[in-house]
Short mmCIF file of C-alpha atoms and ligand atoms in Angstrom, two decimals:
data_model
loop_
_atom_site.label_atom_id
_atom_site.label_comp_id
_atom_site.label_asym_id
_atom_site.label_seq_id
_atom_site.Cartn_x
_atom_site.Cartn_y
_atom_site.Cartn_z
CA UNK V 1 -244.22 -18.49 -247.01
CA UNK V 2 -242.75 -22.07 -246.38
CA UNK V 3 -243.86 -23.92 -243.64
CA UNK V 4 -242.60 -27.97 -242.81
CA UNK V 5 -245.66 -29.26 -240.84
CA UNK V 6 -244.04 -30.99 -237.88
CA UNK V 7 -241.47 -30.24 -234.87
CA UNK V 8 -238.02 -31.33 -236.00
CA UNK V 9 -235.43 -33.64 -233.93
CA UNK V 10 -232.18 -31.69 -233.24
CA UNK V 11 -229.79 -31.35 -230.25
CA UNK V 12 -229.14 -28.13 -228.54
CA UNK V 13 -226.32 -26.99 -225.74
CA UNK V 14 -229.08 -26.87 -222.58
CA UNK V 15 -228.72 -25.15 -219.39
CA UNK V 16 -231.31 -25.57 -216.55
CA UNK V 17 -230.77 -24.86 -212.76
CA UNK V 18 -226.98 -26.17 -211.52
CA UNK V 19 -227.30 -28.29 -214.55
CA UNK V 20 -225.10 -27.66 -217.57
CA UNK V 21 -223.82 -26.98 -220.05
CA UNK V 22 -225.06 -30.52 -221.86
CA UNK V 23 -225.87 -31.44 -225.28
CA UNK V 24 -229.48 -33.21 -225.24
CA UNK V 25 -232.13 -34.46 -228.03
CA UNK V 26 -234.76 -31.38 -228.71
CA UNK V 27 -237.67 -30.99 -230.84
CA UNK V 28 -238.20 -27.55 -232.66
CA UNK V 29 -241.77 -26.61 -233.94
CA UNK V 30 -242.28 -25.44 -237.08
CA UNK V 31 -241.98 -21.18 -236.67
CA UNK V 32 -245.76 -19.74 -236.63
CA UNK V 33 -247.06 -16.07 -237.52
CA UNK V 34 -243.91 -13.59 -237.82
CA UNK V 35 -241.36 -16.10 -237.27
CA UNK V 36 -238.66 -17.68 -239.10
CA UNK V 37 -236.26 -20.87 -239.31
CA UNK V 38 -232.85 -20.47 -239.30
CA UNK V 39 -230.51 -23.18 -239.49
CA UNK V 40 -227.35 -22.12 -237.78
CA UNK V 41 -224.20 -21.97 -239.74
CA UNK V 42 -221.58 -20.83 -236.90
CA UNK V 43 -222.69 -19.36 -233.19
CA UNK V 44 -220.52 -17.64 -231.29
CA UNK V 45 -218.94 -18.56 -227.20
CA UNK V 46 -219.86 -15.42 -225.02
CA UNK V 47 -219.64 -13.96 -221.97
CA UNK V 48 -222.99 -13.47 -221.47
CA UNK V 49 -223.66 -16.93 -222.29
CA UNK V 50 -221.14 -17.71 -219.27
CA UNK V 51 -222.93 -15.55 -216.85
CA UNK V 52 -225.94 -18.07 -216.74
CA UNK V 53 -223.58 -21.29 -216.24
CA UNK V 54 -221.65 -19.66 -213.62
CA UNK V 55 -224.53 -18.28 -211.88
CA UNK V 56 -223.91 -14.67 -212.35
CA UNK V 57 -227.26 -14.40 -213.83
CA UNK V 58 -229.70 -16.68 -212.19
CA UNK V 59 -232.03 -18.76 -215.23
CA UNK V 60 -234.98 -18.83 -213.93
CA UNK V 61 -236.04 -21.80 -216.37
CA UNK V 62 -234.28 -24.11 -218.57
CA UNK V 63 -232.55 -22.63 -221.30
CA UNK V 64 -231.33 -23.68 -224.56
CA UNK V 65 -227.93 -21.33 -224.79
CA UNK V 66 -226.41 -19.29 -227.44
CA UNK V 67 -227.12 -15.87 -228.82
CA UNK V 68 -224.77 -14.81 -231.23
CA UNK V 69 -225.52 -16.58 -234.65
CA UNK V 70 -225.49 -16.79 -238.50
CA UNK V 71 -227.36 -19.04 -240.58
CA UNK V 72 -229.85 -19.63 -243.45
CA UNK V 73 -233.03 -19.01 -243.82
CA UNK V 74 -235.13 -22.17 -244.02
CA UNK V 75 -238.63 -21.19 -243.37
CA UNK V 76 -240.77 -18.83 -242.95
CA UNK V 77 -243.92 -18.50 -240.91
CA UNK V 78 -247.25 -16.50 -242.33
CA UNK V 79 -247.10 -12.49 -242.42
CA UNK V 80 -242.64 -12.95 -242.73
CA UNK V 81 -242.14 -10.35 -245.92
CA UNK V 82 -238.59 -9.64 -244.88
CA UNK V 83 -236.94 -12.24 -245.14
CA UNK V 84 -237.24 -16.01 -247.25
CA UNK V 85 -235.95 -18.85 -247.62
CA UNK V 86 -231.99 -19.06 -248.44
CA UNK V 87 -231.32 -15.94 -247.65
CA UNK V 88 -228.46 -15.53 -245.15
CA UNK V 89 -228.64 -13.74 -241.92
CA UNK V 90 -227.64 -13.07 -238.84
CA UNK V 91 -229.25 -13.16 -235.86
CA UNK V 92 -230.12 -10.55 -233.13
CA UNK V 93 -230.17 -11.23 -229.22
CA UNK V 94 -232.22 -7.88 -228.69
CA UNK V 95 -235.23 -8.36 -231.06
CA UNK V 96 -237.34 -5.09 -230.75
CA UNK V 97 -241.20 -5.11 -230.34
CA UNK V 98 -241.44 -2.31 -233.13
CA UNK V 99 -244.60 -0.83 -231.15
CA UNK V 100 -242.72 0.65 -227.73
CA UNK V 101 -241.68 4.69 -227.41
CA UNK V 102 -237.99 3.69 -227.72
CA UNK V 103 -238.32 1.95 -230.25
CA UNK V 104 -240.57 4.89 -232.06
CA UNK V 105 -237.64 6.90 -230.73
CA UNK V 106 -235.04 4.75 -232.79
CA UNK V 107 -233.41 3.48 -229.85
CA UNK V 108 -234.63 -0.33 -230.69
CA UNK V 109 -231.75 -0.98 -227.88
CA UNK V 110 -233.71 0.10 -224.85
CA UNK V 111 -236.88 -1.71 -226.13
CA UNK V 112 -239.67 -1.85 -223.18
CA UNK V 113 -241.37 -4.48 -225.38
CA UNK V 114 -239.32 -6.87 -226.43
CA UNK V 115 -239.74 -10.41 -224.68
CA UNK V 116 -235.98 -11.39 -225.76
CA UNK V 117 -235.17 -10.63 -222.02
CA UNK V 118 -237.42 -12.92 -220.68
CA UNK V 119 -236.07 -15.49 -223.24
CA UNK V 120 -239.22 -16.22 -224.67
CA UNK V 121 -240.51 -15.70 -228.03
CA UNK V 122 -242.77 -11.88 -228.62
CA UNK V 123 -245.67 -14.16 -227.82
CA UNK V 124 -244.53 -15.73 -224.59
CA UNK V 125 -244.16 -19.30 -226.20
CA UNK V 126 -240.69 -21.08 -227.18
CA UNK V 127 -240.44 -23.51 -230.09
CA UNK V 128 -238.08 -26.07 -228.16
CA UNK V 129 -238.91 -29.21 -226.23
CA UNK V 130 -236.97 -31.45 -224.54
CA UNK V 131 -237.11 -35.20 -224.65
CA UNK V 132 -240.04 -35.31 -222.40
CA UNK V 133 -241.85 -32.69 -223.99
CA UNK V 134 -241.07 -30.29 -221.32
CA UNK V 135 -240.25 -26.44 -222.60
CA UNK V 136 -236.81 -25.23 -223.29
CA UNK V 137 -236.72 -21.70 -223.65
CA UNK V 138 -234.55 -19.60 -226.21
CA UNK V 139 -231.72 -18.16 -223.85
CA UNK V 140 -232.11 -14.05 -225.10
CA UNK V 141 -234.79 -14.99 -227.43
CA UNK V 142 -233.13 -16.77 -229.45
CA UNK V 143 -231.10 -19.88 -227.65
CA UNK V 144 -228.72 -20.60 -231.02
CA UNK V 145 -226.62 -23.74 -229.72
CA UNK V 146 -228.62 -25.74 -232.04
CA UNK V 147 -228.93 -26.77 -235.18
CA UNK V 148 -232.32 -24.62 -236.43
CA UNK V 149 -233.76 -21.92 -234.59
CA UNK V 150 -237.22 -20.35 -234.50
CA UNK V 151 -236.74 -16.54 -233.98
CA UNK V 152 -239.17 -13.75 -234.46
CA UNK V 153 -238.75 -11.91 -237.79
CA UNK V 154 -237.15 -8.48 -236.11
CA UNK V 155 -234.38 -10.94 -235.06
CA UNK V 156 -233.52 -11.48 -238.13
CA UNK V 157 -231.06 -9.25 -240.18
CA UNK V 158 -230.20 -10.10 -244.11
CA UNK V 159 -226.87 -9.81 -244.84
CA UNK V 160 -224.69 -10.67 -248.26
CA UNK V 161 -224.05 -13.65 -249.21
CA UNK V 162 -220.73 -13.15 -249.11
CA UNK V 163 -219.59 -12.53 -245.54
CA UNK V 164 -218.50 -15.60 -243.71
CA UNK V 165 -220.68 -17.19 -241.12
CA UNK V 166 -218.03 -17.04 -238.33
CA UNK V 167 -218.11 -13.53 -238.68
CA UNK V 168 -221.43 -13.35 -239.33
CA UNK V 169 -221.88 -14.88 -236.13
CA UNK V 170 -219.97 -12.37 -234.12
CA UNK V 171 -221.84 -9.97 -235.85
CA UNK V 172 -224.82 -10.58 -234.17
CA UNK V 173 -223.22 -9.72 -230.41
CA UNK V 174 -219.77 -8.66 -229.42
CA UNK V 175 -218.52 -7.08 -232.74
CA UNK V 176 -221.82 -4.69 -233.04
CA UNK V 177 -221.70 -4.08 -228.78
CA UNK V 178 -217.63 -2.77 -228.47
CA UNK V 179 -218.13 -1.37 -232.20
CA UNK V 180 -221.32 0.37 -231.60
CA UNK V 181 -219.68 1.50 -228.01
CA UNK V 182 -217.20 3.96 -229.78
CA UNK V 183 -219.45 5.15 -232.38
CA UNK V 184 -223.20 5.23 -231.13
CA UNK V 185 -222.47 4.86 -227.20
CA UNK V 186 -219.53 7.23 -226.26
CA UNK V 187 -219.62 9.15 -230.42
CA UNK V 188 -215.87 9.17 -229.60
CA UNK V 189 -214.55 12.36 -231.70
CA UNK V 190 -211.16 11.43 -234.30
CA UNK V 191 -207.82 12.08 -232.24
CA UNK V 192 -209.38 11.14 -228.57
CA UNK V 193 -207.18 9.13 -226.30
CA UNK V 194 -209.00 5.99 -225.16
CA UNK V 195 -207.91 3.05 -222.86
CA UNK V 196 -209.84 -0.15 -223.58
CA UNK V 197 -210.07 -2.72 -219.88
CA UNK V 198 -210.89 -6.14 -221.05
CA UNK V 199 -209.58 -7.49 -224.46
CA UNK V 200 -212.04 -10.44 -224.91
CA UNK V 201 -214.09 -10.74 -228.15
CA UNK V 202 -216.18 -7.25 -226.67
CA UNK V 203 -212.84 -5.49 -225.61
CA UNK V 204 -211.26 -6.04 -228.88
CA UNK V 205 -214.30 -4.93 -230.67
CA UNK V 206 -213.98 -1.29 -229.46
CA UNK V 207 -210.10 -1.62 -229.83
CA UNK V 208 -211.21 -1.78 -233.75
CA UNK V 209 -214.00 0.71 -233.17
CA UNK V 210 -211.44 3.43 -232.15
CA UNK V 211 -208.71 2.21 -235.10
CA UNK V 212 -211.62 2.53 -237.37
CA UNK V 213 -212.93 6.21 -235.88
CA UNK V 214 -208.87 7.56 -235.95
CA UNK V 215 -208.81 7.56 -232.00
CA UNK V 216 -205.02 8.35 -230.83
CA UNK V 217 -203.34 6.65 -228.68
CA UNK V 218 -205.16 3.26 -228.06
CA UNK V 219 -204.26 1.66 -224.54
CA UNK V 220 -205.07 -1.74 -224.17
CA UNK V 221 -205.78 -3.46 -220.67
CA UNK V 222 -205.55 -7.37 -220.53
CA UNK V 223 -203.93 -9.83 -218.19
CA UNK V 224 -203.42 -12.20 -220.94
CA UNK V 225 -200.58 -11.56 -223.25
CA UNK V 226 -202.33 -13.71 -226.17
CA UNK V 227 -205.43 -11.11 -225.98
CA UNK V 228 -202.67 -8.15 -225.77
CA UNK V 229 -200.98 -9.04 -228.63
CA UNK V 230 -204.26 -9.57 -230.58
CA UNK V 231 -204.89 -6.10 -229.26
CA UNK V 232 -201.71 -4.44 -230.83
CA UNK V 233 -202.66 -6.34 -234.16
CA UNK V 234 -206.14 -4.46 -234.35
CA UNK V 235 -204.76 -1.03 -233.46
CA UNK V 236 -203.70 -0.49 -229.90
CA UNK V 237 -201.25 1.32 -229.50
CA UNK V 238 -199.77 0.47 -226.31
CA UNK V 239 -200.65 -2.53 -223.80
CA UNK V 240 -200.36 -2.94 -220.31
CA UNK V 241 -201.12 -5.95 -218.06
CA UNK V 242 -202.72 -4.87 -214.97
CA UNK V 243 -200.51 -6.69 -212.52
CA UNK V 244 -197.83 -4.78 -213.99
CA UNK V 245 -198.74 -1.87 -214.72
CA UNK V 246 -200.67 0.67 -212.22
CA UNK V 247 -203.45 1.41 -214.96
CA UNK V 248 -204.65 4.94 -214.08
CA UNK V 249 -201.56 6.19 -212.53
CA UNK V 250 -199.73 5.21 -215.73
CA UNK V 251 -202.82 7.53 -217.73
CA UNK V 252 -202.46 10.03 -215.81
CA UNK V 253 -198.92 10.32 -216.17
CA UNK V 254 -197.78 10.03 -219.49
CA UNK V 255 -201.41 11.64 -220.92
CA UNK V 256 -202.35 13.42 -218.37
CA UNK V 257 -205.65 10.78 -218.48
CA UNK V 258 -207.38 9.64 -221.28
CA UNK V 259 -210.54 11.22 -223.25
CA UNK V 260 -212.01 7.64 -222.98
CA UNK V 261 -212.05 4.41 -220.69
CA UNK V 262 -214.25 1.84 -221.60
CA UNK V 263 -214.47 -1.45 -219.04
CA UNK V 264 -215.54 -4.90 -220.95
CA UNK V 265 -215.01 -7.12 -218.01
CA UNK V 266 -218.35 -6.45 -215.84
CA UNK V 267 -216.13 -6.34 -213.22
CA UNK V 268 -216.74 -3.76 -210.18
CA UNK V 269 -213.15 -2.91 -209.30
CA UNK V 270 -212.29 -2.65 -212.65
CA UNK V 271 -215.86 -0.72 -213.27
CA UNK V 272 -214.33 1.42 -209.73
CA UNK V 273 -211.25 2.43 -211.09
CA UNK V 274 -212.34 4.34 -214.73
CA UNK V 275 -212.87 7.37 -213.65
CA UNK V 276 -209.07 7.57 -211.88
CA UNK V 277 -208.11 6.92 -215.21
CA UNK V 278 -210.23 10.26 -217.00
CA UNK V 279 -208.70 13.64 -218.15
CA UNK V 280 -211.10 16.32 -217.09
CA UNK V 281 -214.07 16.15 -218.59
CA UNK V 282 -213.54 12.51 -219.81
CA UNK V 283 -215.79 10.10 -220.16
CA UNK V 284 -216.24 6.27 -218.93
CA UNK V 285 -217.71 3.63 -220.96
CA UNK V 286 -219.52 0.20 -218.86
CA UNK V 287 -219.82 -1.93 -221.59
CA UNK V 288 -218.95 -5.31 -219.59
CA UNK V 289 -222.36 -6.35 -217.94
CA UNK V 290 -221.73 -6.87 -214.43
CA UNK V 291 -223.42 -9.62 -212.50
CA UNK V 292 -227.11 -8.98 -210.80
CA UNK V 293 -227.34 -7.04 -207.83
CA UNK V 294 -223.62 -5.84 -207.11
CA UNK V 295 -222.27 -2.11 -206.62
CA UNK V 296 -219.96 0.17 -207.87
CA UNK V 297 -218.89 3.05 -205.73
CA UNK V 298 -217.37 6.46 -206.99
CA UNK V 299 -216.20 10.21 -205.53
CA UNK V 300 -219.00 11.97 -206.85
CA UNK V 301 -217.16 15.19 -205.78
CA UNK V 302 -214.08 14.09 -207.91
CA UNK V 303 -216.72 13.27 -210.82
CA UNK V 304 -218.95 16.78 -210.50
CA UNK V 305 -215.36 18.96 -210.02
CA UNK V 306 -213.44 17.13 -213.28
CA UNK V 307 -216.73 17.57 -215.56
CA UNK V 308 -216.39 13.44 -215.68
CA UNK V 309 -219.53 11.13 -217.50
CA UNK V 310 -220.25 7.33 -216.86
CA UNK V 311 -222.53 6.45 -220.28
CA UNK V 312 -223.67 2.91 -219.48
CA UNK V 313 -223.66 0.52 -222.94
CA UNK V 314 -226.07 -2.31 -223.93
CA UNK V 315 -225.87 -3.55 -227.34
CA UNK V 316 -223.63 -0.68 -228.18
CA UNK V 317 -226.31 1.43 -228.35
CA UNK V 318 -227.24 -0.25 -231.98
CA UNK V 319 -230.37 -0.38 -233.97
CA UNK V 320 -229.95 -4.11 -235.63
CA UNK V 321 -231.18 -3.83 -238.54
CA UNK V 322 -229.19 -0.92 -239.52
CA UNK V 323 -225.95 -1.21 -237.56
CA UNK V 324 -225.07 -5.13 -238.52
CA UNK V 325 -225.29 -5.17 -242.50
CA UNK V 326 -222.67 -1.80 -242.06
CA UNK V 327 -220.59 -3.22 -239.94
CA UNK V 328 -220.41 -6.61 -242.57
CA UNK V 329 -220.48 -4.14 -245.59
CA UNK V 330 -217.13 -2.10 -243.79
CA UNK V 331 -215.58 -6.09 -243.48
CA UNK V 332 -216.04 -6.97 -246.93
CA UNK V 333 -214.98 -3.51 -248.10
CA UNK V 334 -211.27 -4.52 -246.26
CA UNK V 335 -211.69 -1.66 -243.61
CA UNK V 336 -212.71 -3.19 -240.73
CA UNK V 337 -210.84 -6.88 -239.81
CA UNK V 338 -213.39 -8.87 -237.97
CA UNK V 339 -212.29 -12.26 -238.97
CA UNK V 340 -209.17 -11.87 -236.87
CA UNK V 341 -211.68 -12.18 -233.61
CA UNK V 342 -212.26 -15.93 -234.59
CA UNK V 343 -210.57 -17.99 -232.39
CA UNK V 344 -210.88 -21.87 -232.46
CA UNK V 345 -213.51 -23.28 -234.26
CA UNK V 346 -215.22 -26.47 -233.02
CA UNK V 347 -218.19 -28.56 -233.17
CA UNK V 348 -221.42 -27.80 -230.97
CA UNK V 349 -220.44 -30.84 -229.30
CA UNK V 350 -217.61 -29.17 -227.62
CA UNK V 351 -219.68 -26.00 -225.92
CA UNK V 352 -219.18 -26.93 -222.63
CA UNK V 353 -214.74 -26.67 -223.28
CA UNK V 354 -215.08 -24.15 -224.94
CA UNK V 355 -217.38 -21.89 -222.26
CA UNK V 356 -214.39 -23.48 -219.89
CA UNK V 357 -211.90 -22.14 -221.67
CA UNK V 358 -213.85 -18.49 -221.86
CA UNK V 359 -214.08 -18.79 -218.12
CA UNK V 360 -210.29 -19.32 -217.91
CA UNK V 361 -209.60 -16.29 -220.39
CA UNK V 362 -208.03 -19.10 -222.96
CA UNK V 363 -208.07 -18.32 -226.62
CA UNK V 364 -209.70 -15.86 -228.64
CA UNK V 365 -213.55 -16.18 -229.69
CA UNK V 366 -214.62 -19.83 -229.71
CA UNK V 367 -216.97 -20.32 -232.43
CA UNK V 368 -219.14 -23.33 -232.54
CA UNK V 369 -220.42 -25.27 -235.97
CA UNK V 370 -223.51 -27.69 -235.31
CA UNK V 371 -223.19 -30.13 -238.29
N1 LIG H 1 -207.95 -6.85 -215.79
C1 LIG H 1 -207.84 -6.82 -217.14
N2 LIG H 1 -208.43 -7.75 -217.95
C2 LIG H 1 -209.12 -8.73 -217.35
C3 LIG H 1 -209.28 -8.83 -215.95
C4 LIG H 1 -208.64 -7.84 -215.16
N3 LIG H 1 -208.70 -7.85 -213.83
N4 LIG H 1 -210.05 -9.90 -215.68
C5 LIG H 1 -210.38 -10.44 -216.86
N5 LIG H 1 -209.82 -9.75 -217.88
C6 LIG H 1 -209.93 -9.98 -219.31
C7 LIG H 1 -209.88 -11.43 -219.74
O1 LIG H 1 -208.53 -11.88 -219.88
C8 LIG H 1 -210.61 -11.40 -221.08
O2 LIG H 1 -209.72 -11.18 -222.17
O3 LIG H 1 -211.23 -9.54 -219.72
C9 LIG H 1 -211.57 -10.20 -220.95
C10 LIG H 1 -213.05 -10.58 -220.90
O4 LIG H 1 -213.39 -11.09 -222.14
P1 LIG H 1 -214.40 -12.30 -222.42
O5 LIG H 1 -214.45 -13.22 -221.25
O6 LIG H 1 -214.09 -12.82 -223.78
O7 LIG H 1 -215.82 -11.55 -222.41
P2 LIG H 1 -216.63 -10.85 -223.61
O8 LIG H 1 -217.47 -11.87 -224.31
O9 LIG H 1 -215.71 -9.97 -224.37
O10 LIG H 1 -217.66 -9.98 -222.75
C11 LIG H 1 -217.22 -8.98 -221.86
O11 LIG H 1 -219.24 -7.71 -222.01
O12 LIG H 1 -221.25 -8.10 -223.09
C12 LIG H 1 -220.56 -8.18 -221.89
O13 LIG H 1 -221.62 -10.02 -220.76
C13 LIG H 1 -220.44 -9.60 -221.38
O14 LIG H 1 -219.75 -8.91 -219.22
C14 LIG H 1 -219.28 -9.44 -220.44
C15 LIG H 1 -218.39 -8.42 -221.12
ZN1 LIG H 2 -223.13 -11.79 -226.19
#
């Protein structure tokens, strides 16, 4: 156990209602019973972080943004026997409760306990405060657009020394959601035809996912040519741009459709049009998170007649813990390329570009370095 005494001065990327992203002074508390200090090393720019600034996800209280993060350990609070002090890690939006029946089932990912949803700490508190010494709450439970973080210890995941932060980072959300889609999620079988919609830093994830599993062919779906060619890099195998290209009438007639369609937009028409693009008995992936309170509509004759599934995805169906030192073991082993997701790196400072340029579909994944 290592405890500093007092709440720390920092600055954190905040977000509270209309107002935002902004970099303001914070003060983190030291971490308490079952919690641990992290000081970020890298912290990756993601979607779901731009569903709360554009509104697609209403915050109901100010947030300090940023969920998908690598650091080092710095402290540790009493009862942490995980985890100490210099050892590096990366950190886990969906921090389980440990006590709930999915998690007793192994399914950490549907967690009825866990307070990481609320984006609050297990016990309902947050470490951060602004200026005023009003609350700032940990956006997913963990609000990593800082320099140190408090985090409860099931957040936490060791991993070697050796892996690079900026993957690290990635690590902790998009690579282990559109990995853990193929394998956990959909358990696509080697040889299945898949078409991937959405190439961002999720998309591209499961385009490496099925390279990885032997999936055959790989269709990638982008309207950027950037994210396409990235795409073809990891293991697609053709690419189409949408305004081009009629997606599911071009499935269905060169394979006949595909075995696979997984959507990482969130987006309904997009989210509408997977099963169109199914062979019989195929199965659609929604791994994109859509915004609160819309609807998707489908045939439900077409879907009972063709023997077609819709699995729905969150977190790629991954237990932490066991999922995210693989995944960086199968990087360092040179079989799975993860670094080639990092797209510009910058300094926290520049969040607010960077979530612009996400909106705008610009560049690959933006990873940010508080110094
Ligand atoms: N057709 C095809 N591709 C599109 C379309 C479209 N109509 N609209 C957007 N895209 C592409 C963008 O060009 C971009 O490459 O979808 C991709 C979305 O990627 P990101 O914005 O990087 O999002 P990402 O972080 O990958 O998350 C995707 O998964 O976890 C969820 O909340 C997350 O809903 C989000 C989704
Ligand atoms: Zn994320």
């Amino acid at each position: 156990m290592s405890i500093p005494s007092r709440p720390r001065p920092s600055n954190a990327v905040t977000f509270r209602s209309g107002i935002g992203p902004r970099i303001e002074p914070i003060q983190v508390a030291p971490p308490k019973r079952g919690q641990v200090s992290v000081q970020i090393r890298a912290t990756g720019v993601c979607h779901s972080d731009l569903h709360i600034v554009n509104g697609d996800w209403p915050a109901d209280k100010p947030l300090v943004l940023g969920h998908e993060a690598a650091g080092v350990v710095t402290a540790t609070g009493p009862e942490v026997d995980g985890v100490a002090v210099g050892d590096h890690v990366v950190l886990s939006w969906f921090a389980p409760c440990g006590n709930c029946l999915n998690c007793a089932a192994g399914r950490a990912w549907l967690c009825t306990g866990t307070k990481a949803l609320e984006n609050t700490l297990p016990d309902g508190s947050t470490a951060y405060a602004d200026a005023k010494d009003g609350p700032l709450w940990p956006y997913l439970g963990l609000g990593t657009f800082t320099h140190t973080v408090v985090v409860p210890e099931s957040a936490v995941i060791p991993v070697p020394r050796e892996l690079p932060f900026e993957v690290g980072a990635l690590l902790g959300c998009s690579i282990t959601t559109g990995v853990g889609a193929v394998v956990n999620t959909a358990k696509v079988p080697v040889g299945s035809s898949a078409v991937v919609i959405g190439c961002g830093g999720v998309g591209l994830s499961i385009v490496m996912g099925l390279r990885l599993i032997g999936a055959n062919p790989i269709i990638a779906v982008d309207l950027s040519d950037e994210k396409l060619a990235k795409a073809a890099q990891l293991g697609a195998t053709v690419t189409l741009q949408p305004d081009q290209t009629d997606v599911p009438s071009y499935l269905q007639h060169h394979y006949g459709g595909v075995d696979f369609a997984f959507e990482a937009i969130g987006r309904v028409p997009t989210i509408e049009s997977l099963p169109a693009m199914l062979a019989g008995g195929g199965t659609a992936v929604l791994v994109g998170m859509a915004a609160a309170g819309v609807r998707a509509s489908f045939d439900p004759f077409e879907l009972a007649d063709q023997g077609k599934s819709i699995l729905g995805c969150n977190y790629g169906s991954s237990v932490a813990k066991i999922e995210i030192p693989k995944l960086a073991n199968l990087y360092l082993a040179g079989l799975l390329p993860l670094d080639q997701l990092i797209g510009q790196v910058r300094p926290l400072g520049e969040a607010a570009a960077a979530l612009d340029d996400l909106s705008r579909g610009i560049g690959l994944r933006s990873i940010l370095i508080p110094s």
